[in-house]
Structure formats: C-alpha cells, structure tokens
Amino acid sequence: MPRPPAAAPPQPLPAPAKVYLPMRQHQGAVAQPKVEPGDKVTMGQVIGASDDFEAANVQATVSGTVEAIIEMPDPSGGMVPTVVIANDGADAWSEELASPENALASLEEVGLTRPSRLLKRVREAGLVRSQVQGRPLHVDLSPPMAPQSYLYMTGIPVVRPIDTLIVKAVDPDPPVCPNASLLGEAGDTLAVGVAALARISGAKRVILALPSGVDASALSALAKQREWETASVSQTKYPFANDHLMVLSLTGREVPTPYGEPRDVGVTVQPLSTALDVGSVLLSGRPVMERVFSVAGEVKNPGVFKVRLGTPIGEVLQAAGGGPSQAGKVVVGGPMMGLAIYDLGTPVTRETQGVFVQSGPKVRHYADHPCIHCGRCVAVCPVNLIPSELGKLCEFRMYEEAAEQNLMNCIECGCCAYVCPAQRPMVHFLRHGKTEVMAGRMEQ
Amino acid sequence: MNQNLLTVSTSPHILGCTTLRSMYLEMMIALAPALITGLYFFGAPGLITVCLAVASAMVTEYVISLILKKPSTLGNLHVVLMGLLMGLILPPGAPWWLPVVGGFLTVALGMSIFGGNGAYPFNPVLVAWAALAISWPEAMGAYLEPMALGSGDDWMEAETFLMQLKGDIGTLEMFELGNVWLGKMAGGVGTTGTWALLAGGIYLVIRRLIPWQLPLGALIGALGMGLVAVYTDERIAEMGYEEFGAYLNVVWFHLGAGVFMIAAFFLGPEPVSSPVTPWGTFLFGLGVGLMTIIVRFWGSPIDGAFYGVLLMNAATPLLDRIRPRVIGKVVSGA
Ligand code: SF4
Ligand code: SF4
C-alpha cells in the first residue's frame, strides 16, 4: 500500500473555485448561516454562528460571493446546511483581520493573558479538536457545565481540575498520518499553542506523546526546552492513539466508560495539529483557513496536503492523482475507523484528518458465516470485551443482553473484525446494537 | 455530481488475511509433520486409514448439505481437517469400515446434528472417537508395531506402550525413553510423533491460530499432576526410582506417550468447543493435563487426554464466564 512520505512537509494546494462550508464541522449543535446568497464575503468573516455553547463558529475560507445555501452530505453522511462560496481569487481578509489587533507577539504573552481571554479567542476562531466527531475546542477545554452524573458511586471525584495535558503526535490510523508530517514544525507556533492549551485547561504537566521509531528530534528538543515530558508510543500496536488507552498508559488513570472522558480523571488529550492551530490563531489573530490532510491508499501520489477548508474531497483526490476506480471506496479517516463517503463533492472540514482510497477490486467483503468461537477477537480487543459474544447477541437482536455484557464500552476500533477468520462484520453488529440500545433507552 | 459509484460500508475497511480456509489449511500444514512421521513408521496401512477417514467425512458433509439444501462447506476445508484428525487418532491398519464410520460420525454426529461449524459443544472428532471406542473396543485397541518403511512386509500387532505400562511397571526400564518422543512405538497413525506434533503446535501458537494459554496449561497440568502421581505410586518407588530427576524422567516420558500432544495442541484448542477468554483457555488446558495423568494412573490405560478434552468441552460455557476486567469499567461503590 503506497504510503505518504511520512516526514515530508505538507504540500499546499491552491484554493478551489468554490468552497462548500458545512454549518456543522464538529460534534454538537448546527450553526446558523449569517449570510444570504449574493452577499460578498471576505476571508475569515464569520458566516455561521450559534448561541449554543456546543457550536463552533464557521468562517469563510476564501473571499468571494455566496452562491447558495444548500443541504449537502458531510463526511459522516448526514445532510447539513452548507454555504457555497464562489472564490474571487483575491484571498482578501476582512478589514479587522487584515491587521489584527489582538495577535499575541510572543510566547511570554501567553503567560500574561488571562485564560478566559485565551479561551474566548479559541472560541471565536471556531477551533475544533481535530478528529472525527471532534468537539469544539472551547467546549473540550471548559469544565463540564454540571457534575457528571455517571461519576457518582464510582469513587472518582465528581469535580476534578485538569492537571495534565497530553499532546499526541501519534496518528490514530496509520496510513493516514497528518501528524507525522507536522513533527518538524517545532517552532514558536507549537510552543504558543501548547502553552495556551495548558494555561486554558489549567494543566501543570504536559506530556508530549511521540511516535517511537520516527525522527522527532526537533520536537524532543523543544520539549526539553519547554520542560514538557515526552513519552514514546509504539505505533505498531493499533489502536495506540485511542485517548482513553493513552491516558491509561501515560498517567495510569482509567477513564470511566462508557460515558466518561479524559477530563473526568483530570486529563485533557489534544492532537498535535490542534495545538498548532491554537498557536497560529493566537499568533496571527486570524482563524485557521487550512487543514493538513493526508491522502493514502491507492492513489498515484499519496501525500500530505494543506488544503483550504471546504474544498471538495474529489478535488483533493485529483491533486493526488485521481479517485478510485468503479465501485471503489473513499474513506474519510483511516482504514480501521474511517467513514466511507458516497459523494466526492463532500467537503474537507475541520474534523477531517485524511482520506484513504481503495480501488474496487480491493474492497473487502464480509461473510455471513457463524462465529466459530476461535477467540481471536477476544485476544485483540483493547478494552477486554468478548466481541464474539457481543456480535452474536447483536446479530440475534438481543441488544439489552449485549449492553449488560458491556457493549457500550466498545470503542469501535475494528480490531475484532480485522482478525476474525470467519470475516464476520463485527463492528457493524456492534454499532447497530449500540444504536438499538440507545433508541430503546430513549423510548423509556 | 460524479458518475463513478462508490462503495459504502462500515469500518474497518481492511481485513486481516486470515480466512477460515487459510486457517484450516494452516492447521493441516501444522499436522503434516505428524502425518509424515506416522506414514514413515506405519506405511501403507496408516495412509489407507487416514485417506478413508478424510474421504468419508467429505462425502458425509456433501450428502448432508444436499439433504438439508444448504450450500456445502467443503470449500473452507473444515471438514477435511476434521476427517484428517479422525484418521490420525485411529490405529493404523484398522479394518476399513472403522475410519469410514469414524469420518461419518465426526461430521454427522459431531457437527451437523448441532448445526454445523460454530455450533457444536464437543469436539466432533472426539465425539466420534468416543462412539467408536465404546462400540468396537477390540478394533480400536489393535495397534501395529511401528516399522520403518521397507523393513519388512509383515505388520505385527502390538500393544501401545501405555497399555503395557499399566500391566507391568517394569516396562519402563525395557523401553528406551527417547523412542516415545521420536514416534517409534505403537499408537494411532499421527499420535506417536511427539516432536512432530510439538513442532506443528508451536507453529500454530506462533501464527496465533490457537491461544498459547491452552497448550501451556496442558503442559503444566500434566507435569504437576504427573509428579504427584509418580510420587504416590509405590511401584515406581519399589523399582528404585528415588531422585527427583528420575521422577521427572518418568513424567517427561508421560508427556510424550499416548495422545497427550495431539490433544494439547490440536484437539483441545479446536476453536468451537474450547473457551475464548485467556484464563478460560488456560484452565481448559490445565484440565486436559490433569485428566490425562489421572486417567492413565488410576483409570483405563488409554487416551486420558481425550477424556480430558471432552470433559473440559462440557465445562467450556462455564470457563467462558471467567472474563478479563473491562478497561474503564469502574466498580460501583468502590
Ligand atoms: S471494535 Fe471490537 S476490538 Fe474494538 S473495542 Fe469494540 S469489541 Fe473490542
Ligand atoms: S474472531 Fe470471529 S469467529 Fe473468532 S470468536 Fe471472534 S467473532 Fe467468532
């Protein structure tokens, strides 16, 4: 499988003729469009916003004219109102952003600025934790609005301040590796980004999780200078980049599942690219216009690209040497956890990390053979479930029984389906089961 | 927007290359050394026995699939593997109908009655073996003296070493202990080549086709229980075996004798009828090891390991309840 050259710096792509900006590029509420068709917009102008705390602002990423507001599929396949902007090619920033006043001059300034002001900037810039179903960063960094009810009776403090920040420079799903190409960017931007993340969250301890066996000397040097701890994470044992498992292995704290999140145990985990985004927002005073994005799999020139948000994925693939053949697959995300899209017009959003392409003949098919009880899935499940049993229960519609066997704790990593010799569609069963359980509980 | 249709399905989008067919094929490859050793010592009679068992199992499966109007599963080689295992545990040169009935019972009684692959509670080969051993004890006990190919035309009947040992403990001194590991003794076609079985088994463990806990448990169980048994056996003490080393020698020898190895590496870890959890598989193996020695010392001289496997098969649903703690599952009130 051709992989992108790992350490090469991202290749910038020209801005497309039209950008498609979905009003929801995160997990949470949909933003309201603030423009009408025919409006002139400039780069960085807020075109979507919401009063809901769980929503992130959406900015125009090119200057030009709003052509239409339509319903479009986003990478997860749902229909989302999308603003289409025709690019005038001028790349003009709006007035206040052309010479931003509130840009930070230096690293020292981060320490002098109040955390609430830093958080406000992050919120205005509409940053999203860069991962599939990423939450708006300001939500992720703020303390929960109310004590989490699932923590009662568990022995875990119900309110616990965040004391550790883990910056993960490892990639979640190997051939798709935006982080690997950023390992060289160990300049001020990263230092400011991490410092700001630590200041906002209140973390005293910063752990930089570096992939082992990859040259990251620049990052290590920066870490030494800034007094961050570094941890080397082996990239061979998938799913090494899962947040909960990483928190467990790096801090020894166990995130309560299925509802818990790292901040329940006083940790916040942020990808390297998010830290860089925060750094560039604070230093430039402007929102992020681009996404570093990796294209892997069966394309002619796999690689890491820097593309404008809102570029249709099809255009990125063209730049990488063409899309898949008939009945192939285009997966947003990696081969193990990504989502297959059905429309090449689907735009690149803030959550997108990469695209994995498969040609028609290479698409794998599942079989409907019964489970042979071989136990290979049990041996690989990273959260110690018994996938074989869960799969059988979900297959035979015994969803509540499956929930009793901790179905909801499954992280959908796909390991069980990968090793299953009977080629059972394990993750499909488990996901379906989870949806049914949720639907059943909603009804009650 | 684009004319090119895309495929959409759930993740993961890549799968490992192990399929049922490749898995069963590898298991057969792992059995090859044992088969070759068996054929070397037992020649044509051994070959005929194995072939008849495989053929009979395949024909049975085909006929059953016709009767039930289900697609035949011959393609994934599962039935071939089962037939092969059946042939390997039978005495070489058994009357022709023995492997034929054996193959038939393996598929019909062991598998199809319960719903085919994935559904049977007991190892089908051993179900068939038990049926044969109860119905035709003489035929199942008629073993041949091993003979290297070409060393003569007359096959002599012989008792397996464990049978002799049961009757007369003195056999221990007459017999060269090493032969037990080389396969130069009377026994089933593929059960005597201990080194060969061990090599195949280790291959399976390395390829992660069987869980390593199971054979390990079996070895520990047999070793531990073997020492206990040897220490408590007065006859062995009377023979002047006193040191630990000498006792260990006897146990070492028990590991190599009879059907222990094939049970520990091939029949025990048969996927469907063995547990899936790490501790479950270990205990399963331990049970097989213990039973092997217990039956040999205090029960009938033959094939304790098979009883062990059948017994542990029955315990499998229970053993499957011993689960690892789910990561992140916080105990309420703790
Ligand atoms: S997808 Fe499978 S292996 Fe991964 S957590 Fe869920 S059950 Fe376990
Ligand atoms: S790997 Fe597949 S066949 Fe084996 S136990 Fe798991 S679900 Fe069943």
PDB file of C-alpha atoms in Angstrom, chain A residues 1 72 153-156 245 248 254-258 324-331 334-345 356 358 363-366 369-376 378-379 382-386 388-389 405-406 409 412-414 417-423 427-428 431, chain B residues 1-24 26-27 71 73 76 78 115-120 204 207-213 269-278 281 316-317 320-334:
ATOM      1  CA  MET A   1       0.000   0.000   0.000  1.00  0.00           C
ATOM      2  CA  MET A  72     -25.080  18.664   1.492  1.00  0.00           C
ATOM      3  CA  MET A 153     -20.797   5.969  43.335  1.00  0.00           C
ATOM      4  CA  THR A 154     -17.650   5.213  41.395  1.00  0.00           C
ATOM      5  CA  GLY A 155     -15.105   6.520  43.821  1.00  0.00           C
ATOM      6  CA  ILE A 156     -13.832   9.056  41.293  1.00  0.00           C
ATOM      7  CA  LEU A 245      -5.977   3.934  26.351  1.00  0.00           C
ATOM      8  CA  LEU A 248      -4.240   4.891  30.980  1.00  0.00           C
ATOM      9  CA  GLU A 254      -8.563   4.895  33.994  1.00  0.00           C
ATOM     10  CA  VAL A 255     -11.260   6.867  32.270  1.00  0.00           C
ATOM     11  CA  PRO A 256     -14.668   5.597  33.394  1.00  0.00           C
ATOM     12  CA  THR A 257     -16.605   4.196  30.464  1.00  0.00           C
ATOM     13  CA  PRO A 258     -18.887   4.162  28.567  1.00  0.00           C
ATOM     14  CA  PRO A 324     -10.784   5.295  -7.150  1.00  0.00           C
ATOM     15  CA  SER A 325     -11.981   3.080  -9.965  1.00  0.00           C
ATOM     16  CA  GLN A 326     -15.597   1.998 -10.289  1.00  0.00           C
ATOM     17  CA  ALA A 327     -17.132   0.719  -7.031  1.00  0.00           C
ATOM     18  CA  GLY A 328     -14.052   1.701  -5.087  1.00  0.00           C
ATOM     19  CA  LYS A 329     -14.100   3.252  -1.691  1.00  0.00           C
ATOM     20  CA  VAL A 330     -13.196   6.699  -0.462  1.00  0.00           C
ATOM     21  CA  VAL A 331     -12.850   6.694   3.272  1.00  0.00           C
ATOM     22  CA  GLY A 334      -8.167   5.819   8.289  1.00  0.00           C
ATOM     23  CA  PRO A 335      -8.780   2.278   7.094  1.00  0.00           C
ATOM     24  CA  MET A 336      -9.653   0.992  10.558  1.00  0.00           C
ATOM     25  CA  MET A 337     -12.115   3.594  11.772  1.00  0.00           C
ATOM     26  CA  GLY A 338     -12.871   5.925   8.873  1.00  0.00           C
ATOM     27  CA  LEU A 339     -16.223   6.563   7.279  1.00  0.00           C
ATOM     28  CA  ALA A 340     -16.824   5.668   3.642  1.00  0.00           C
ATOM     29  CA  ILE A 341     -18.368   8.562   1.746  1.00  0.00           C
ATOM     30  CA  TYR A 342     -20.727   8.273  -1.188  1.00  0.00           C
ATOM     31  CA  ASP A 343     -20.228  11.634  -2.784  1.00  0.00           C
ATOM     32  CA  LEU A 344     -16.892  13.023  -3.902  1.00  0.00           C
ATOM     33  CA  GLY A 345     -18.341  16.520  -3.522  1.00  0.00           C
ATOM     34  CA  PHE A 356      -7.966   6.548   2.416  1.00  0.00           C
ATOM     35  CA  GLN A 358      -9.413   1.730  -2.112  1.00  0.00           C
ATOM     36  CA  VAL A 363     -12.744  -3.641  -1.370  1.00  0.00           C
ATOM     37  CA  ARG A 364     -13.115  -6.390   1.206  1.00  0.00           C
ATOM     38  CA  HIS A 365     -16.378  -8.170   1.696  1.00  0.00           C
ATOM     39  CA  TYR A 366     -17.678  -9.649   4.867  1.00  0.00           C
ATOM     40  CA  HIS A 369     -20.518 -17.365   8.395  1.00  0.00           C
ATOM     41  CA  PRO A 370     -21.402 -18.094  12.004  1.00  0.00           C
ATOM     42  CA  CYS A 371     -18.841 -17.289  14.661  1.00  0.00           C
ATOM     43  CA  ILE A 372     -16.560 -20.263  15.204  1.00  0.00           C
ATOM     44  CA  HIS A 373     -15.696 -19.244  18.742  1.00  0.00           C
ATOM     45  CA  CYS A 374     -11.995 -19.115  17.989  1.00  0.00           C
ATOM     46  CA  GLY A 375     -11.292 -16.327  20.434  1.00  0.00           C
ATOM     47  CA  ARG A 376      -9.000 -14.321  18.193  1.00  0.00           C
ATOM     48  CA  VAL A 378     -11.033 -11.645  22.442  1.00  0.00           C
ATOM     49  CA  ALA A 379      -7.264 -11.733  22.279  1.00  0.00           C
ATOM     50  CA  PRO A 382      -8.077  -3.411  23.582  1.00  0.00           C
ATOM     51  CA  VAL A 383     -10.776  -2.878  26.191  1.00  0.00           C
ATOM     52  CA  ASN A 384     -11.102  -6.548  27.127  1.00  0.00           C
ATOM     53  CA  LEU A 385     -14.551  -7.205  25.796  1.00  0.00           C
ATOM     54  CA  ILE A 386     -15.741 -10.538  24.436  1.00  0.00           C
ATOM     55  CA  SER A 388     -17.603 -12.800  19.724  1.00  0.00           C
ATOM     56  CA  GLU A 389     -20.411 -12.933  22.233  1.00  0.00           C
ATOM     57  CA  GLN A 405     -22.044  -7.504  28.638  1.00  0.00           C
ATOM     58  CA  ASN A 406     -20.594  -4.005  28.272  1.00  0.00           C
ATOM     59  CA  ASN A 409     -17.766   0.140  26.214  1.00  0.00           C
ATOM     60  CA  GLU A 412     -15.297   0.563  17.595  1.00  0.00           C
ATOM     61  CA  CYS A 413     -11.619   0.216  16.885  1.00  0.00           C
ATOM     62  CA  GLY A 414     -12.236  -2.574  14.413  1.00  0.00           C
ATOM     63  CA  ALA A 417     -13.371  -7.517  12.632  1.00  0.00           C
ATOM     64  CA  TYR A 418      -9.824  -7.341  11.327  1.00  0.00           C
ATOM     65  CA  VAL A 419      -8.713 -10.632  12.839  1.00  0.00           C
ATOM     66  CA  CYS A 420     -11.956 -12.585  12.546  1.00  0.00           C
ATOM     67  CA  PRO A 421     -11.280 -15.615  10.331  1.00  0.00           C
ATOM     68  CA  ALA A 422     -14.988 -16.068   9.698  1.00  0.00           C
ATOM     69  CA  GLN A 423     -14.953 -12.465   8.395  1.00  0.00           C
ATOM     70  CA  VAL A 427     -18.179  -3.598  14.022  1.00  0.00           C
ATOM     71  CA  HIS A 428     -21.341  -3.422  12.004  1.00  0.00           C
ATOM     72  CA  ARG A 431     -22.634  -0.349  16.081  1.00  0.00           C
TER      73      ARG A 431
ATOM     74  CA  MET B   1     -22.080  15.080  -9.432  1.00  0.00           C
ATOM     75  CA  ASN B   2     -19.840  12.238 -10.342  1.00  0.00           C
ATOM     76  CA  GLN B   3     -20.775   9.190 -12.345  1.00  0.00           C
ATOM     77  CA  ASN B   4     -18.362   6.980 -10.516  1.00  0.00           C
ATOM     78  CA  LEU B   5     -20.238   4.918  -7.953  1.00  0.00           C
ATOM     79  CA  LEU B   6     -18.547   4.452  -4.635  1.00  0.00           C
ATOM     80  CA  THR B   7     -18.862   1.612  -2.195  1.00  0.00           C
ATOM     81  CA  VAL B   8     -20.038   2.468   1.293  1.00  0.00           C
ATOM     82  CA  SER B   9     -19.751   0.152   4.265  1.00  0.00           C
ATOM     83  CA  THR B  10     -18.821   0.218   7.910  1.00  0.00           C
ATOM     84  CA  SER B  11     -15.273   0.290   9.131  1.00  0.00           C
ATOM     85  CA  PRO B  12     -12.811  -1.359   9.250  1.00  0.00           C
ATOM     86  CA  HIS B  13     -12.092  -1.078   5.562  1.00  0.00           C
ATOM     87  CA  ILE B  14      -9.233  -3.513   5.595  1.00  0.00           C
ATOM     88  CA  LEU B  15      -9.343  -7.027   6.946  1.00  0.00           C
ATOM     89  CA  GLY B  16      -6.609  -9.370   8.011  1.00  0.00           C
ATOM     90  CA  CYS B  17      -5.722 -12.090   5.573  1.00  0.00           C
ATOM     91  CA  THR B  18      -6.770 -14.980   7.808  1.00  0.00           C
ATOM     92  CA  THR B  19      -9.900 -16.624   6.475  1.00  0.00           C
ATOM     93  CA  LEU B  20     -11.485 -19.832   7.623  1.00  0.00           C
ATOM     94  CA  ARG B  21      -9.956 -21.602   4.665  1.00  0.00           C
ATOM     95  CA  SER B  22      -6.472 -20.307   5.304  1.00  0.00           C
ATOM     96  CA  MET B  23      -6.775 -21.067   8.990  1.00  0.00           C
ATOM     97  CA  TYR B  24      -7.829 -24.668   8.451  1.00  0.00           C
ATOM     98  CA  GLU B  26      -2.521 -23.880   8.146  1.00  0.00           C
ATOM     99  CA  MET B  27      -3.768 -26.277  10.774  1.00  0.00           C
ATOM    100  CA  PRO B  71     -24.546 -24.697   0.476  1.00  0.00           C
ATOM    101  CA  THR B  73     -18.976 -26.006   3.287  1.00  0.00           C
ATOM    102  CA  ASN B  76     -13.402 -23.958   3.622  1.00  0.00           C
ATOM    103  CA  HIS B  78     -13.057 -27.530   7.884  1.00  0.00           C
ATOM    104  CA  GLY B 115     -25.966 -27.125  13.429  1.00  0.00           C
ATOM    105  CA  GLY B 116     -22.582 -27.357  11.778  1.00  0.00           C
ATOM    106  CA  ASN B 117     -19.460 -25.355  12.218  1.00  0.00           C
ATOM    107  CA  GLY B 118     -19.628 -22.939  15.106  1.00  0.00           C
ATOM    108  CA  ALA B 119     -22.459 -24.604  16.940  1.00  0.00           C
ATOM    109  CA  TYR B 120     -21.253 -27.915  18.345  1.00  0.00           C
ATOM    110  CA  LEU B 204       0.140 -22.744  15.389  1.00  0.00           C
ATOM    111  CA  ARG B 207       0.806 -17.927  13.998  1.00  0.00           C
ATOM    112  CA  ARG B 208      -1.743 -17.200  16.752  1.00  0.00           C
ATOM    113  CA  LEU B 209      -4.167 -19.700  15.362  1.00  0.00           C
ATOM    114  CA  ILE B 210      -4.555 -21.310  18.749  1.00  0.00           C
ATOM    115  CA  PRO B 211      -4.262 -19.486  22.066  1.00  0.00           C
ATOM    116  CA  TRP B 212      -0.906 -20.180  23.734  1.00  0.00           C
ATOM    117  CA  GLN B 213      -2.550 -20.467  27.130  1.00  0.00           C
ATOM    118  CA  PRO B 269      -7.686 -25.938  21.023  1.00  0.00           C
ATOM    119  CA  GLU B 270     -10.275 -26.818  18.398  1.00  0.00           C
ATOM    120  CA  PRO B 271     -11.920 -23.376  18.234  1.00  0.00           C
ATOM    121  CA  VAL B 272     -15.615 -24.087  18.529  1.00  0.00           C
ATOM    122  CA  SER B 273     -15.517 -26.295  21.584  1.00  0.00           C
ATOM    123  CA  SER B 274     -12.835 -24.507  23.579  1.00  0.00           C
ATOM    124  CA  PRO B 275     -13.216 -21.291  25.573  1.00  0.00           C
ATOM    125  CA  VAL B 276     -12.338 -17.845  24.240  1.00  0.00           C
ATOM    126  CA  THR B 277     -11.122 -15.978  27.300  1.00  0.00           C
ATOM    127  CA  PRO B 278      -7.454 -16.059  28.334  1.00  0.00           C
ATOM    128  CA  THR B 281      -8.369 -21.343  27.880  1.00  0.00           C
ATOM    129  CA  THR B 316     -16.435 -24.531  28.260  1.00  0.00           C
ATOM    130  CA  PRO B 317     -19.558 -22.401  28.742  1.00  0.00           C
ATOM    131  CA  ASP B 320     -16.136 -18.617  29.261  1.00  0.00           C
ATOM    132  CA  ARG B 321     -17.601 -16.751  32.189  1.00  0.00           C
ATOM    133  CA  ILE B 322     -14.143 -16.045  33.589  1.00  0.00           C
ATOM    134  CA  ARG B 323     -13.596 -12.723  31.897  1.00  0.00           C
ATOM    135  CA  PRO B 324     -10.914 -10.143  31.990  1.00  0.00           C
ATOM    136  CA  ARG B 325     -11.944  -6.871  33.594  1.00  0.00           C
ATOM    137  CA  VAL B 326     -13.252  -4.422  31.047  1.00  0.00           C
ATOM    138  CA  ILE B 327     -10.966  -1.413  30.863  1.00  0.00           C
ATOM    139  CA  GLY B 328     -12.697   1.665  32.169  1.00  0.00           C
ATOM    140  CA  LYS B 329     -15.429  -0.295  33.865  1.00  0.00           C
ATOM    141  CA  VAL B 330     -15.473   1.318  37.256  1.00  0.00           C
ATOM    142  CA  VAL B 331     -16.879  -0.775  40.048  1.00  0.00           C
ATOM    143  CA  SER B 332     -19.826   0.939  41.643  1.00  0.00           C
ATOM    144  CA  GLY B 333     -19.280   1.963  45.208  1.00  0.00           C
ATOM    145  CA  ALA B 334     -15.593   1.104  45.138  1.00  0.00           C
TER     146      ALA B 334
END
